[in-house]
């Protein structure tokens, strides 16, 4: 490296420039998308295993790009998280999800929880007030709303995070712990935070029933959740074999392609009318 330092510096800075330019391009595109109404929410239903009744749905954001078509969140959410734009995206998602739930509430749809994903950067002291304000503006019953947070959210200042969670809890809005088992934090937080539901990550569901480790992990999460008095849901359920295993293990709820992919509102409403509310 010492032989030709200038060249390596030039190489790396050019490389960095390209990455940075790409990021700035996506960021300014996303900023415009927010203004132009190019974001939409898809909805994926969640079902109670015993009854097969719909008990919830997850709101999942998509970017309807003018030239690229529908861009999945994996291609812009991580960047939005590093740039901080996730705060504006999250505000739009909460607003849109509550507007949709209020329409269903007013139409007399039997209530189910509509879950919104909340990134660690959005989990600030102003979040509970924004949630309360949004519920009030739409006259939405808080039992319609759930927030999905990840373990990374819990790894910040304990007092602060507990305060925010308690406040959300007081509003009557449910909290679930997403991607459970993929993070690093200690299990002791489970008894200290007001969490309602554990969500088993798809990376574990996928290995059921062939992979012994995945079965053991999923089974352990389920029995721990039950002993702690928490509800437990498995995401990414694609096969009847996975469903059978989860039912046997005592899992409460499932979500996945076996039942339905995330759907645009019109198709989700058709599912409600024709299948899921029966
Ligand atoms: P996630 O929260 O873990 O959401 C579950 C992902 O698994 C979704 O991908 C969903 O479409 C997918 N999925 C559900 N069931 C199945 C299945 O049976 N098989 C397979 N192969 N996939 C399944 P999606 O919609 O692409 O979202 C990816 C991630 O983007 C989400 O992971 C979440 O972390 C993030 N995300 C999506 N919407 C939002 C949002 O509004 N706000 C924030 N902060 N993050 C979001
Ligand atoms: Ca989620
Ligand atoms: Ca997640
Ligand atoms: Ca996941």
mmCIF file of C-alpha atoms and ligand atoms in Angstrom:
data_model
loop_
_atom_site.group_PDB
_atom_site.id
_atom_site.type_symbol
_atom_site.label_atom_id
_atom_site.label_comp_id
_atom_site.label_asym_id
_atom_site.label_seq_id
_atom_site.Cartn_x
_atom_site.Cartn_y
_atom_site.Cartn_z
ATOM 1 C CA UNK A 1 0.000 0.000 0.000
ATOM 2 C CA UNK A 2 2.913 2.308 0.848
ATOM 3 C CA UNK A 3 4.251 1.839 -2.691
ATOM 4 C CA UNK A 4 1.488 3.832 -4.297
ATOM 5 C CA UNK A 5 -0.618 5.653 -1.719
ATOM 6 C CA UNK A 6 -2.049 8.233 -4.102
ATOM 7 C CA UNK A 7 -3.589 5.674 -6.353
ATOM 8 C CA UNK A 8 -5.351 3.803 -3.553
ATOM 9 C CA UNK A 9 -6.742 7.062 -2.161
ATOM 10 C CA UNK A 10 -8.068 8.009 -5.586
ATOM 11 C CA UNK A 11 -9.580 4.570 -6.008
ATOM 12 C CA UNK A 12 -11.385 4.579 -2.684
ATOM 13 C CA UNK A 13 -12.672 8.121 -2.958
ATOM 14 C CA UNK A 14 -14.061 7.474 -6.420
ATOM 15 C CA UNK A 15 -15.709 4.329 -5.128
ATOM 16 C CA UNK A 16 -17.161 6.204 -2.194
ATOM 17 C CA UNK A 17 -18.418 8.929 -4.498
ATOM 18 C CA UNK A 18 -20.362 6.477 -6.570
ATOM 19 C CA UNK A 19 -21.968 4.919 -3.507
ATOM 20 C CA UNK A 20 -22.737 8.344 -2.132
ATOM 21 C CA UNK A 21 -24.189 9.587 -5.405
ATOM 22 C CA UNK A 22 -26.396 6.526 -5.651
ATOM 23 C CA UNK A 23 -27.592 7.077 -2.078
ATOM 24 C CA UNK A 24 -28.262 10.758 -2.703
ATOM 25 C CA UNK A 25 -30.182 9.877 -5.865
ATOM 26 C CA UNK A 26 -32.439 7.463 -3.994
ATOM 27 C CA UNK A 27 -32.799 9.902 -1.109
ATOM 28 C CA UNK A 28 -33.915 12.830 -3.247
ATOM 29 C CA UNK A 29 -36.167 10.470 -5.214
ATOM 30 C CA UNK A 30 -37.758 9.284 -1.994
ATOM 31 C CA UNK A 31 -38.208 12.841 -0.767
ATOM 32 C CA UNK A 32 -40.042 13.625 -4.013
ATOM 33 C CA UNK A 33 -42.021 10.388 -3.735
ATOM 34 C CA UNK A 34 -43.332 11.533 -0.358
ATOM 35 C CA UNK A 35 -44.447 14.833 -1.873
ATOM 36 C CA UNK A 36 -45.888 13.286 -5.034
ATOM 37 C CA UNK A 37 -47.922 10.613 -3.286
ATOM 38 C CA UNK A 38 -45.881 7.773 -4.784
ATOM 39 C CA UNK A 39 -45.900 5.724 -1.574
ATOM 40 C CA UNK A 40 -48.688 3.220 -0.986
ATOM 41 C CA UNK A 41 -49.471 0.674 1.692
ATOM 42 C CA UNK A 42 -50.080 -3.004 1.068
ATOM 43 C CA UNK A 43 -51.836 -5.049 3.740
ATOM 44 C CA UNK A 44 -51.102 -8.635 4.763
ATOM 45 C CA UNK A 45 -53.656 -10.414 6.994
ATOM 46 C CA UNK A 46 -52.786 -12.242 10.229
ATOM 47 C CA UNK A 47 -54.855 -15.228 11.362
ATOM 48 C CA UNK A 48 -55.552 -16.948 14.647
ATOM 49 C CA UNK A 49 -54.445 -20.577 14.239
ATOM 50 C CA UNK A 50 -57.310 -22.336 16.012
ATOM 51 C CA UNK A 51 -60.221 -20.437 14.474
ATOM 52 C CA UNK A 52 -58.668 -19.295 11.167
ATOM 53 C CA UNK A 53 -60.246 -15.907 11.859
ATOM 54 C CA UNK A 54 -58.488 -12.736 10.772
ATOM 55 C CA UNK A 55 -57.076 -11.057 13.886
ATOM 56 C CA UNK A 56 -54.874 -8.434 12.335
ATOM 57 C CA UNK A 57 -53.006 -7.123 9.336
ATOM 58 C CA UNK A 58 -49.585 -5.620 8.737
ATOM 59 C CA UNK A 59 -49.178 -2.424 6.733
ATOM 60 C CA UNK A 60 -46.163 -2.710 4.412
ATOM 61 C CA UNK A 61 -44.994 0.281 2.410
ATOM 62 C CA UNK A 62 -44.268 0.235 -1.351
ATOM 63 C CA UNK A 63 -42.929 2.919 -3.639
ATOM 64 C CA UNK A 64 -44.787 3.221 -6.925
ATOM 65 C CA UNK A 65 -41.893 4.594 -8.952
ATOM 66 C CA UNK A 66 -42.794 6.453 -12.179
ATOM 67 C CA UNK A 67 -40.342 4.412 -14.259
ATOM 68 C CA UNK A 68 -39.280 1.458 -12.111
ATOM 69 C CA UNK A 69 -42.749 0.307 -11.074
ATOM 70 C CA UNK A 70 -43.354 -1.061 -7.591
ATOM 71 C CA UNK A 71 -40.198 -0.825 -5.490
ATOM 72 C CA UNK A 72 -40.132 -3.069 -2.393
ATOM 73 C CA UNK A 73 -39.242 -1.502 0.986
ATOM 74 C CA UNK A 74 -35.980 -3.461 1.219
ATOM 75 C CA UNK A 75 -34.643 -1.143 -1.495
ATOM 76 C CA UNK A 76 -35.327 2.157 0.252
ATOM 77 C CA UNK A 77 -36.183 1.666 3.954
ATOM 78 C CA UNK A 78 -32.590 0.858 5.068
ATOM 79 C CA UNK A 79 -31.364 4.005 3.302
ATOM 80 C CA UNK A 80 -34.217 6.060 4.752
ATOM 81 C CA UNK A 81 -33.107 4.788 8.166
ATOM 82 C CA UNK A 82 -29.523 5.965 7.739
ATOM 83 C CA UNK A 83 -30.476 9.369 6.299
ATOM 84 C CA UNK A 84 -33.220 10.046 8.832
ATOM 85 C CA UNK A 85 -35.875 10.310 6.112
ATOM 86 C CA UNK A 86 -37.527 7.317 7.799
ATOM 87 C CA UNK A 87 -39.133 9.795 10.213
ATOM 88 C CA UNK A 88 -41.144 11.421 7.399
ATOM 89 C CA UNK A 89 -41.863 8.032 5.809
ATOM 90 C CA UNK A 90 -43.047 6.744 9.198
ATOM 91 C CA UNK A 91 -45.291 9.774 9.715
ATOM 92 C CA UNK A 92 -46.902 9.140 6.339
ATOM 93 C CA UNK A 93 -47.327 5.407 7.064
ATOM 94 C CA UNK A 94 -49.010 6.007 10.446
ATOM 95 C CA UNK A 95 -51.301 8.641 8.946
ATOM 96 C CA UNK A 96 -52.255 6.428 6.006
ATOM 97 C CA UNK A 97 -52.767 3.297 8.126
ATOM 98 C CA UNK A 98 -55.037 5.148 10.569
ATOM 99 C CA UNK A 99 -57.010 6.704 7.708
ATOM 100 C CA UNK A 100 -57.554 3.221 6.257
ATOM 101 C CA UNK A 101 -58.458 1.631 9.601
ATOM 102 C CA UNK A 102 -60.937 4.455 10.255
ATOM 103 C CA UNK A 103 -62.643 3.709 6.933
ATOM 104 C CA UNK A 104 -62.984 0.050 7.935
ATOM 105 C CA UNK A 105 -64.164 1.004 11.415
ATOM 106 C CA UNK A 106 -66.845 3.294 9.992
ATOM 107 C CA UNK A 107 -67.921 0.623 7.473
ATOM 108 C CA UNK A 108 -68.630 -1.729 10.379
ATOM 109 C CA UNK A 109 -65.816 -4.194 9.662
ATOM 110 C CA UNK A 110 -65.308 -6.344 12.776
ATOM 111 C CA UNK A 111 -62.218 -4.852 14.432
ATOM 112 C CA UNK A 112 -58.740 -6.294 13.896
ATOM 113 C CA UNK A 113 -55.377 -4.796 14.717
ATOM 114 C CA UNK A 114 -53.595 -2.954 11.934
ATOM 115 C CA UNK A 115 -49.858 -3.107 12.595
ATOM 116 C CA UNK A 116 -47.425 -0.410 11.516
ATOM 117 C CA UNK A 117 -43.653 -0.952 11.453
ATOM 118 C CA UNK A 118 -41.757 1.619 13.519
ATOM 119 C CA UNK A 119 -37.992 2.022 13.128
ATOM 120 C CA UNK A 120 -35.698 2.745 16.068
ATOM 121 C CA UNK A 121 -35.150 6.325 14.849
ATOM 122 C CA UNK A 122 -38.888 7.020 14.970
ATOM 123 C CA UNK A 123 -39.186 5.777 18.529
ATOM 124 C CA UNK A 124 -38.872 9.155 20.210
ATOM 125 C CA UNK A 125 -40.716 10.979 22.979
ATOM 126 C CA UNK A 126 -42.941 12.687 20.394
ATOM 127 C CA UNK A 127 -44.213 9.361 18.986
ATOM 128 C CA UNK A 128 -46.923 8.643 21.616
ATOM 129 C CA UNK A 129 -48.323 12.155 21.186
ATOM 130 C CA UNK A 130 -48.365 11.797 17.420
ATOM 131 C CA UNK A 131 -50.136 8.438 17.758
ATOM 132 C CA UNK A 132 -52.696 9.918 20.166
ATOM 133 C CA UNK A 133 -53.260 12.917 17.889
ATOM 134 C CA UNK A 134 -53.706 10.706 14.806
ATOM 135 C CA UNK A 135 -56.171 8.410 16.588
ATOM 136 C CA UNK A 136 -58.145 11.437 17.748
ATOM 137 C CA UNK A 137 -58.263 13.091 14.316
ATOM 138 C CA UNK A 138 -59.655 9.910 12.742
ATOM 139 C CA UNK A 139 -61.793 9.041 15.763
ATOM 140 C CA UNK A 140 -60.164 5.644 15.536
ATOM 141 C CA UNK A 141 -60.530 3.215 18.423
ATOM 142 C CA UNK A 142 -56.982 2.464 19.700
ATOM 143 C CA UNK A 143 -57.693 -1.275 19.596
ATOM 144 C CA UNK A 144 -57.388 -0.964 15.806
ATOM 145 C CA UNK A 145 -53.709 -0.043 16.021
ATOM 146 C CA UNK A 146 -50.513 -1.944 16.790
ATOM 147 C CA UNK A 147 -46.877 -0.894 16.476
ATOM 148 C CA UNK A 148 -44.202 -3.409 15.451
ATOM 149 C CA UNK A 149 -40.792 -2.533 16.836
ATOM 150 C CA UNK A 150 -37.504 -4.432 16.678
ATOM 151 C CA UNK A 151 -34.981 -5.369 19.324
ATOM 152 C CA UNK A 152 -32.678 -2.588 18.116
ATOM 153 C CA UNK A 153 -35.250 -0.102 19.436
ATOM 154 C CA UNK A 154 -34.954 -1.616 22.902
ATOM 155 C CA UNK A 155 -31.186 -1.329 22.986
ATOM 156 C CA UNK A 156 -31.269 2.421 23.477
ATOM 157 C CA UNK A 157 -31.547 4.205 26.822
ATOM 158 C CA UNK A 158 -33.733 1.984 28.995
ATOM 159 C CA UNK A 159 -35.574 4.682 30.952
ATOM 160 C CA UNK A 160 -36.382 6.632 27.831
ATOM 161 C CA UNK A 161 -37.621 3.631 25.852
ATOM 162 C CA UNK A 162 -39.730 2.321 28.751
ATOM 163 C CA UNK A 163 -41.319 5.738 29.148
ATOM 164 C CA UNK A 164 -42.310 5.845 25.477
ATOM 165 C CA UNK A 165 -43.635 2.273 25.555
ATOM 166 C CA UNK A 166 -45.643 2.878 28.721
ATOM 167 C CA UNK A 167 -47.168 5.975 27.156
ATOM 168 C CA UNK A 168 -48.157 4.025 24.004
ATOM 169 C CA UNK A 169 -49.537 1.261 26.209
ATOM 170 C CA UNK A 170 -51.642 3.760 28.112
ATOM 171 C CA UNK A 171 -53.239 4.852 24.850
ATOM 172 C CA UNK A 172 -54.502 1.295 24.330
ATOM 173 C CA UNK A 173 -52.246 0.692 21.343
ATOM 174 C CA UNK A 174 -50.573 -2.743 21.223
ATOM 175 C CA UNK A 175 -46.837 -3.280 20.844
ATOM 176 C CA UNK A 176 -45.188 -6.279 19.231
ATOM 177 C CA UNK A 177 -41.558 -7.273 19.007
ATOM 178 C CA UNK A 178 -40.704 -7.924 15.346
ATOM 179 C CA UNK A 179 -37.976 -10.160 13.882
ATOM 180 C CA UNK A 180 -37.756 -11.795 17.288
ATOM 181 C CA UNK A 181 -34.674 -13.940 17.817
ATOM 182 C CA UNK A 182 -32.519 -12.123 15.251
ATOM 183 C CA UNK A 183 -31.282 -9.357 17.567
ATOM 184 C CA UNK A 184 -28.727 -9.296 20.354
ATOM 185 C CA UNK A 185 -30.493 -7.959 23.378
ATOM 186 C CA UNK A 186 -30.924 -9.878 26.598
ATOM 187 C CA UNK A 187 -34.128 -11.789 27.266
ATOM 188 C CA UNK A 188 -34.622 -9.983 30.555
ATOM 189 C CA UNK A 189 -36.169 -7.038 28.713
ATOM 190 C CA UNK A 190 -39.195 -9.205 27.944
ATOM 191 C CA UNK A 191 -40.482 -8.898 31.478
ATOM 192 C CA UNK A 192 -39.565 -5.244 31.833
ATOM 193 C CA UNK A 193 -41.150 -3.782 28.714
ATOM 194 C CA UNK A 194 -44.911 -3.612 28.119
ATOM 195 C CA UNK A 195 -44.905 -5.853 25.032
ATOM 196 C CA UNK A 196 -48.037 -7.744 23.940
ATOM 197 C CA UNK A 197 -46.765 -10.016 21.187
ATOM 198 C CA UNK A 198 -43.581 -11.717 20.003
ATOM 199 C CA UNK A 199 -43.197 -12.126 16.274
ATOM 200 C CA UNK A 200 -41.044 -15.073 15.199
ATOM 201 C CA UNK A 201 -38.868 -13.998 12.289
ATOM 202 C CA UNK A 202 -39.343 -15.568 8.872
ATOM 203 C CA UNK A 203 -35.740 -16.850 8.904
ATOM 204 C CA UNK A 204 -36.833 -19.406 11.550
ATOM 205 C CA UNK A 205 -40.227 -20.241 10.035
ATOM 206 C CA UNK A 206 -38.573 -21.064 6.701
ATOM 207 C CA UNK A 207 -36.622 -24.008 8.146
ATOM 208 C CA UNK A 208 -39.680 -25.719 9.653
ATOM 209 C CA UNK A 209 -40.038 -28.699 9.689
ATOM 210 C CA UNK A 210 -36.774 -29.915 8.045
ATOM 211 C CA UNK A 211 -34.276 -27.872 10.050
ATOM 212 C CA UNK A 212 -34.015 -29.130 13.637
ATOM 213 C CA UNK A 213 -32.466 -25.906 14.915
ATOM 214 C CA UNK A 214 -35.184 -23.708 13.420
ATOM 215 C CA UNK A 215 -37.844 -25.986 14.909
ATOM 216 C CA UNK A 216 -36.133 -25.832 18.303
ATOM 217 C CA UNK A 217 -35.822 -22.038 18.186
ATOM 218 C CA UNK A 218 -39.427 -21.498 17.070
ATOM 219 C CA UNK A 219 -40.691 -24.006 19.654
ATOM 220 C CA UNK A 220 -38.678 -22.354 22.418
ATOM 221 C CA UNK A 221 -39.870 -18.850 21.529
ATOM 222 C CA UNK A 222 -43.474 -20.091 21.560
ATOM 223 C CA UNK A 223 -43.237 -21.810 24.935
ATOM 224 C CA UNK A 224 -41.369 -18.859 26.449
ATOM 225 C CA UNK A 225 -43.967 -16.415 25.135
ATOM 226 C CA UNK A 226 -46.774 -18.504 26.590
ATOM 227 C CA UNK A 227 -45.089 -18.740 29.971
ATOM 228 C CA UNK A 228 -44.575 -14.981 30.000
ATOM 229 C CA UNK A 229 -48.215 -14.385 29.077
ATOM 230 C CA UNK A 230 -47.357 -12.912 25.672
ATOM 231 C CA UNK A 231 -49.069 -13.660 22.400
ATOM 232 C CA UNK A 232 -46.897 -15.162 19.686
ATOM 233 C CA UNK A 233 -47.155 -14.984 15.909
ATOM 234 C CA UNK A 234 -45.015 -16.599 13.206
ATOM 235 C CA UNK A 235 -44.352 -14.663 10.005
ATOM 236 C CA UNK A 236 -43.458 -16.123 6.615
ATOM 237 C CA UNK A 237 -45.690 -19.206 6.892
ATOM 238 C CA UNK A 238 -45.799 -20.716 3.412
ATOM 239 C CA UNK A 239 -46.643 -24.403 3.880
ATOM 240 C CA UNK A 240 -49.214 -26.580 5.621
ATOM 241 C CA UNK A 241 -46.323 -28.440 7.311
ATOM 242 C CA UNK A 242 -45.158 -25.185 8.916
ATOM 243 C CA UNK A 243 -48.703 -24.403 10.014
ATOM 244 C CA UNK A 244 -49.106 -27.887 11.526
ATOM 245 C CA UNK A 245 -45.851 -27.572 13.467
ATOM 246 C CA UNK A 246 -46.790 -24.119 14.762
ATOM 247 C CA UNK A 247 -50.261 -25.269 15.801
ATOM 248 C CA UNK A 248 -48.799 -28.261 17.676
ATOM 249 C CA UNK A 249 -46.249 -26.011 19.371
ATOM 250 C CA UNK A 250 -49.019 -23.707 20.613
ATOM 251 C CA UNK A 251 -48.418 -20.663 18.425
ATOM 252 C CA UNK A 252 -51.352 -18.205 18.543
ATOM 253 C CA UNK A 253 -51.252 -16.552 15.125
ATOM 254 C CA UNK A 254 -49.735 -16.873 11.663
ATOM 255 C CA UNK A 255 -48.986 -14.582 8.750
ATOM 256 C CA UNK A 256 -47.632 -15.614 5.377
ATOM 257 C CA UNK A 257 -48.101 -16.549 1.742
ATOM 258 C CA UNK A 258 -49.971 -19.737 2.741
ATOM 259 C CA UNK A 259 -52.886 -17.435 3.524
ATOM 260 C CA UNK A 260 -52.117 -14.309 1.566
ATOM 261 C CA UNK A 261 -49.364 -12.102 0.224
ATOM 262 C CA UNK A 262 -49.423 -8.416 1.158
ATOM 263 C CA UNK A 263 -52.205 -6.923 -0.989
ATOM 264 C CA UNK A 264 -53.209 -3.485 -2.259
ATOM 265 C CA UNK A 265 -56.285 -2.125 -0.424
ATOM 266 C CA UNK A 266 -58.839 -3.167 -3.065
ATOM 267 C CA UNK A 267 -57.668 -6.796 -3.082
ATOM 268 C CA UNK A 268 -57.348 -6.868 0.712
ATOM 269 C CA UNK A 269 -60.945 -5.661 1.009
ATOM 270 C CA UNK A 270 -62.088 -8.359 -1.392
ATOM 271 C CA UNK A 271 -60.350 -10.907 0.842
ATOM 272 C CA UNK A 272 -62.181 -9.464 3.858
ATOM 273 C CA UNK A 273 -65.544 -9.629 2.102
ATOM 274 C CA UNK A 274 -65.213 -13.004 0.427
ATOM 275 C CA UNK A 275 -63.036 -15.119 2.712
ATOM 276 C CA UNK A 276 -61.567 -13.873 5.952
ATOM 277 C CA UNK A 277 -64.575 -12.556 7.837
ATOM 278 C CA UNK A 278 -66.664 -15.681 7.382
HETATM 279 P P1 LIG B 1 -40.876 -7.242 8.154
HETATM 280 O O1 LIG B 1 -41.421 -6.222 9.090
HETATM 281 O O2 LIG B 1 -40.198 -8.420 8.765
HETATM 282 O O3 LIG B 1 -42.096 -7.668 7.214
HETATM 283 C C1 LIG B 1 -42.311 -8.986 6.740
HETATM 284 C C2 LIG B 1 -41.794 -9.149 5.321
HETATM 285 O O4 LIG B 1 -41.936 -10.527 4.965
HETATM 286 C C3 LIG B 1 -42.580 -8.366 4.273
HETATM 287 O O5 LIG B 1 -41.679 -7.990 3.238
HETATM 288 C C4 LIG B 1 -43.564 -9.417 3.753
HETATM 289 O O6 LIG B 1 -44.028 -9.141 2.443
HETATM 290 C C5 LIG B 1 -42.703 -10.634 3.777
HETATM 291 N N1 LIG B 1 -43.492 -11.878 3.874
HETATM 292 C C6 LIG B 1 -44.627 -12.089 4.569
HETATM 293 N N2 LIG B 1 -45.030 -13.363 4.458
HETATM 294 C C7 LIG B 1 -44.127 -13.988 3.668
HETATM 295 C C8 LIG B 1 -43.987 -15.336 3.192
HETATM 296 O O7 LIG B 1 -44.801 -16.223 3.465
HETATM 297 N N3 LIG B 1 -42.910 -15.605 2.392
HETATM 298 C C9 LIG B 1 -41.995 -14.648 2.060
HETATM 299 N N4 LIG B 1 -40.982 -15.001 1.271
HETATM 300 N N5 LIG B 1 -42.083 -13.364 2.506
HETATM 301 C C10 LIG B 1 -43.140 -13.054 3.307
HETATM 302 P P2 LIG B 1 -41.675 -6.526 2.630
HETATM 303 O O8 LIG B 1 -43.073 -6.019 2.479
HETATM 304 O O9 LIG B 1 -40.798 -6.554 1.419
HETATM 305 O O10 LIG B 1 -40.990 -5.670 3.771
HETATM 306 C C11 LIG B 1 -39.630 -5.862 4.103
HETATM 307 C C12 LIG B 1 -39.243 -5.087 5.326
HETATM 308 O O11 LIG B 1 -39.305 -3.688 5.090
HETATM 309 C C13 LIG B 1 -40.164 -5.332 6.524
HETATM 310 O O12 LIG B 1 -39.819 -6.554 7.149
HETATM 311 C C14 LIG B 1 -39.856 -4.113 7.366
HETATM 312 O O13 LIG B 1 -38.676 -4.287 8.096
HETATM 313 C C15 LIG B 1 -39.604 -3.045 6.305
HETATM 314 N N6 LIG B 1 -40.810 -2.225 6.150
HETATM 315 C C16 LIG B 1 -41.888 -2.415 5.346
HETATM 316 N N7 LIG B 1 -42.792 -1.427 5.496
HETATM 317 C C17 LIG B 1 -42.276 -0.573 6.443
HETATM 318 C C18 LIG B 1 -42.730 0.645 7.050
HETATM 319 O O14 LIG B 1 -43.816 1.169 6.768
HETATM 320 N N8 LIG B 1 -41.911 1.216 7.983
HETATM 321 C C19 LIG B 1 -40.710 0.656 8.335
HETATM 322 N N9 LIG B 1 -39.952 1.277 9.266
HETATM 323 N N10 LIG B 1 -40.250 -0.489 7.797
HETATM 324 C C20 LIG B 1 -41.030 -1.095 6.858
HETATM 325 CA CA1 LIG B 2 -42.976 -6.185 10.642
HETATM 326 CA CA1 LIG B 3 -39.061 -6.098 10.667
HETATM 327 CA CA1 LIG B 4 -39.018 -10.285 9.568
#
